Coordinates of C-alpha atoms in Angstrom, one line a residue:
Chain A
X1 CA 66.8 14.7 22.1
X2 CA 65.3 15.3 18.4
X3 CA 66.0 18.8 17.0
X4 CA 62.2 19.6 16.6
X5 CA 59.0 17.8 18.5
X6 CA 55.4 17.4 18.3
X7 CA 52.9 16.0 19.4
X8 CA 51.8 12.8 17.3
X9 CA 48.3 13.3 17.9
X10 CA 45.8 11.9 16.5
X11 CA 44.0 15.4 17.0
X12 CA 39.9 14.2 16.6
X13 CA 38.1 17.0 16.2
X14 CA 34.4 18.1 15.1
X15 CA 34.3 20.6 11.7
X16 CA 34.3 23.7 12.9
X17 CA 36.5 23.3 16.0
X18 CA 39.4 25.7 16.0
X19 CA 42.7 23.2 17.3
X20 CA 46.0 23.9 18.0
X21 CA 49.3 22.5 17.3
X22 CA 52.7 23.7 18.8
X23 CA 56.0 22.4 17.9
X24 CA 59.1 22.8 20.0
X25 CA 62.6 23.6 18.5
X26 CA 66.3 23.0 20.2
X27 CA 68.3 24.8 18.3
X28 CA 68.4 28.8 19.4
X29 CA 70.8 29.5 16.2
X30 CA 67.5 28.3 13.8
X31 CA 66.5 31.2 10.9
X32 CA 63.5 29.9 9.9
X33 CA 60.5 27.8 10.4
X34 CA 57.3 26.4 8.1
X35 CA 54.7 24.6 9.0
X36 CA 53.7 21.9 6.4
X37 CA 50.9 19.9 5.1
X38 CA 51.3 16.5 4.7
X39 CA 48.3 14.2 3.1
X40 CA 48.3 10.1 3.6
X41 CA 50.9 8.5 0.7
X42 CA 51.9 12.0 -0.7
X43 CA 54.9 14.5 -0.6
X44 CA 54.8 17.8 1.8
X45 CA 53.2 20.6 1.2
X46 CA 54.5 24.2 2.6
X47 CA 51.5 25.1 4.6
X48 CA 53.2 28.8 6.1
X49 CA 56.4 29.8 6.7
X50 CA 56.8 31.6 10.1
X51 CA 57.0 34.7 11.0
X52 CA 58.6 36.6 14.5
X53 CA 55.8 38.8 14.7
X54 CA 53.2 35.9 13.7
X55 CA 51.3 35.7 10.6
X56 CA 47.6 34.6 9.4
X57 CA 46.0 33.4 6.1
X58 CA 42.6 32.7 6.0
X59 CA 41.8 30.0 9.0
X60 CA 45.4 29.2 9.9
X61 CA 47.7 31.3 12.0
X62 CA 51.1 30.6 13.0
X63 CA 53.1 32.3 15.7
X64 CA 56.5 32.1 16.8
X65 CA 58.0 32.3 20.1
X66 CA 62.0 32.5 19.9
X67 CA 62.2 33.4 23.7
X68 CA 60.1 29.4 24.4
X69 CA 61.6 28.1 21.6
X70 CA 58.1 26.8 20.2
X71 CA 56.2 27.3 17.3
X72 CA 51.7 27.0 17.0
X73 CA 49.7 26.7 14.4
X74 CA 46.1 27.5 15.4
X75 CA 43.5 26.3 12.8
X76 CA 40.0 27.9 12.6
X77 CA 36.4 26.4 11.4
X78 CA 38.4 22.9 10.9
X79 CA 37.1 21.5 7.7
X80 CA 37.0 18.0 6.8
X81 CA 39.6 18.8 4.0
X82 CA 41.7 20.1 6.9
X83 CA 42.5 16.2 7.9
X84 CA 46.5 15.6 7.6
X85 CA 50.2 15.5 8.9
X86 CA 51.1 18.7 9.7
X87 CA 55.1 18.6 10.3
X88 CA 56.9 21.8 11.8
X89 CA 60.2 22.1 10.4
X90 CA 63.1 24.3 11.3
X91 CA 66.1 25.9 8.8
X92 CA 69.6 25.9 10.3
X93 CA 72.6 27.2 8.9
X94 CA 70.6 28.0 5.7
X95 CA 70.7 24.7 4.7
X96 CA 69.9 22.2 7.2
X97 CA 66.0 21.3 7.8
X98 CA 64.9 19.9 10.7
X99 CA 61.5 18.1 10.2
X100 CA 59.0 16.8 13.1
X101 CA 57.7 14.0 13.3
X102 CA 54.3 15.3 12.5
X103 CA 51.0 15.8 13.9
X104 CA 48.1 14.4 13.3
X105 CA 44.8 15.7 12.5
X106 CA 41.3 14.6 12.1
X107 CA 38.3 16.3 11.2
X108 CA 35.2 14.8 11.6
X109 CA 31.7 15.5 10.6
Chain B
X1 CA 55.7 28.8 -6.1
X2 CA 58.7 26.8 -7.1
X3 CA 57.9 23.7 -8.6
X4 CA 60.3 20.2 -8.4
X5 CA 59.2 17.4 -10.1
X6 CA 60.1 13.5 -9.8
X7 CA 59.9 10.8 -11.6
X8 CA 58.5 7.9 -11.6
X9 CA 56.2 7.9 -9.2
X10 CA 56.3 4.4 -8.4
X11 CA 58.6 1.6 -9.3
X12 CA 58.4 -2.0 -9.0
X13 CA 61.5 -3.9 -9.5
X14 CA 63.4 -7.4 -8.9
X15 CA 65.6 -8.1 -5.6
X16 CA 69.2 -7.2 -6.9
X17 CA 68.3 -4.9 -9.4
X18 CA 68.7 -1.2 -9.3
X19 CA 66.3 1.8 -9.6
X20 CA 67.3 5.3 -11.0
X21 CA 64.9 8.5 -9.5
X22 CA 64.8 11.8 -10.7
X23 CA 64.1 14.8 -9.0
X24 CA 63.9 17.7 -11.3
X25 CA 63.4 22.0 -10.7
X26 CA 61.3 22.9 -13.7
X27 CA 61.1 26.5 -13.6
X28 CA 63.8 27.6 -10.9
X29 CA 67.8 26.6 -10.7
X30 CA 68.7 24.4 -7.6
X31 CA 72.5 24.2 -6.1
X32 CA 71.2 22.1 -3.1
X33 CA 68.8 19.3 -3.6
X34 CA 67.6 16.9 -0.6
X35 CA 66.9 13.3 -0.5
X36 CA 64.3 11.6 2.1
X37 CA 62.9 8.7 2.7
X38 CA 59.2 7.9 4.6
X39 CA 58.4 4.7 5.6
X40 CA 54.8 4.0 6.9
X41 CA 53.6 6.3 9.4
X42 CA 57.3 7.8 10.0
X43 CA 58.7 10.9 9.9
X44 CA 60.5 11.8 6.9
X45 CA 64.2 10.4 7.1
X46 CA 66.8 12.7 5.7
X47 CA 69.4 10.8 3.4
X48 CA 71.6 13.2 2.3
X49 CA 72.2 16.4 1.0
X50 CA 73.1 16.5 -2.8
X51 CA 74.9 19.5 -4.2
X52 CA 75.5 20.8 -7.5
X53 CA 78.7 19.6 -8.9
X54 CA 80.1 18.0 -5.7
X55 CA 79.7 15.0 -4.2
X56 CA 76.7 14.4 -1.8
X57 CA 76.5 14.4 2.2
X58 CA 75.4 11.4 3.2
X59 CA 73.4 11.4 6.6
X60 CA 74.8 8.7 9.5
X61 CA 74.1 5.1 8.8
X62 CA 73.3 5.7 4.7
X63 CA 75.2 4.0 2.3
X64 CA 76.7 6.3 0.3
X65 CA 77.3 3.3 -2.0
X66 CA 74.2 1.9 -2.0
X67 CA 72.2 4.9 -2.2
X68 CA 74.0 7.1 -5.4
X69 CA 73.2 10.4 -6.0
X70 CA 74.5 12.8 -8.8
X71 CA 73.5 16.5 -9.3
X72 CA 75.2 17.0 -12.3
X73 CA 73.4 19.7 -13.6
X74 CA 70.9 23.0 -11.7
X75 CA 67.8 21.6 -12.4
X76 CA 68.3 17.5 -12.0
X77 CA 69.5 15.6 -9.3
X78 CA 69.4 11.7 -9.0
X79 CA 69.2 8.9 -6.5
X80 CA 69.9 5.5 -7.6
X81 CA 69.0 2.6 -5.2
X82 CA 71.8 -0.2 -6.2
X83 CA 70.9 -3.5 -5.5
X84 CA 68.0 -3.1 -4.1
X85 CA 66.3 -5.3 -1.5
X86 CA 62.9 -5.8 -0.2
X87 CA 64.1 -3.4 3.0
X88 CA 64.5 -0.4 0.7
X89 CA 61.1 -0.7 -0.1
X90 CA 59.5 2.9 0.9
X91 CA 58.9 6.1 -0.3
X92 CA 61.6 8.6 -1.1
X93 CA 61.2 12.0 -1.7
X94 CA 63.1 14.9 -3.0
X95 CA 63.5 18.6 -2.2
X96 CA 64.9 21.8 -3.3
X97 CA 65.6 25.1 -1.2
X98 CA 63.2 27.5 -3.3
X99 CA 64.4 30.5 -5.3
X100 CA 63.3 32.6 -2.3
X101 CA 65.6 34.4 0.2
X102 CA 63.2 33.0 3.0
X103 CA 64.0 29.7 2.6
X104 CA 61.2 27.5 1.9
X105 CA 61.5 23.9 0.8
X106 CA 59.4 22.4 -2.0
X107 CA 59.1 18.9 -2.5
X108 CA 58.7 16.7 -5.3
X109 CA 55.8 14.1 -5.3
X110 CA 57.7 11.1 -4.2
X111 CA 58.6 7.7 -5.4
X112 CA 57.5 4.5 -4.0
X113 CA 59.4 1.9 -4.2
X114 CA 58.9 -1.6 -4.1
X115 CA 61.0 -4.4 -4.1
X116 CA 59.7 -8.2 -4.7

């Protein structure tokens, strides 16, 4: 069983949809978990990090359930710039990341 | 936020030869850098952990002699594909824990490497 999984996707969505991406974690004992960005042929970006009580920035909001062991990202007004990887990762031990696999997202016009 | 840089950003080279990388923190001090590697529409693939002034952790089924890495200093840490092949072909990436107490990792823009 892999320490953190998504769903692939593809994710097709029209601009302005608001979609959803959860992540699930296996590992109780993780501190820490981010949600990144990841565009076609480039390096990760840190999108969020997590937060217990859940936090927001502009359109995206991540939340944190320790109890389900799953994390969300909820994207609002989806613009076409939106269109990427998006991997959930996981910090254990302070030092030991745990990546998805990634999910994919595509905004259309 | 933190900023790691890597260099070069692509890299042809000769079966057999060997290809140095560089992963460098330009404005924050990194004990504990992290090598990856992405192959086409994968997940990234940790290689090993490279620490400061110690030798690296090597993930299951990585050659720790075929993949070297050196952090000999807090701001540079290196990965050198020996020998390479046309299988090592892909796109390696480095990252370093931030100078934050939260944790974050920042990456550095990759390398891809091919071999002919």
């Amino acid at each position: 069983r892999k320490e953190v999984e998504q769903d692939p996707g593809p994710f097709n969505v029209p601009e302005g949809a608001t979609v959803a991406f959860n992540c699930t974690y296996s590992n109780s004992a993780s501190q820490s978990f981010f949600w990144y960005r990841q565009d076609c042929r480039k390096e990760p970006k840190l999108l969020m990090s997590v937060y217990s009580s859940g936090n927001e920035d502009g359109r995206f909001t991540a939340q944190l359930n320790r109890a389900s062991q799953y994390i969300s990202l909820l994207i609002r007004d989806s613009k076409l710039s939106d269109s990427a990887t998006y991997l959930c990762v996981a910090l254990y031990n302070f030092n030991k990341f745990y990546f998805g696999s990634g999910t994919k997202l595509n905004v259309k016009p | 936020g933190a900023v790691v840089s890597q260099h070069p950003s692509r890299v042809i080279c000769k079966s057999g030869t060997s290809v140095k990388i560089e992963c460098r923190s330009l404005d924050f001090q990194a004990t504990t850098m992290f090598w990856y590697r992405q192959f086409p529409k994968q997940s990234l693939m940790l290689m090993a952990t490279s620490n400061e002034g110690s030798k690296a952790t090597y993930e299951q089924g990585v050659e720790k002699d075929k993949f070297l890495i050196n952090h000999a200093s807090l701001t540079l840490s290196t990965l050198t594909v020996t020998s390479a092949h046309p299988e090592d072909s892909s796109f390696y990436i480095c990252s370093a824990k931030g100078p934050l107490s939260t944790g974050e990792l920042f990456f550095g823009e990759g390398s891809r490497l091919t071999v002919l």
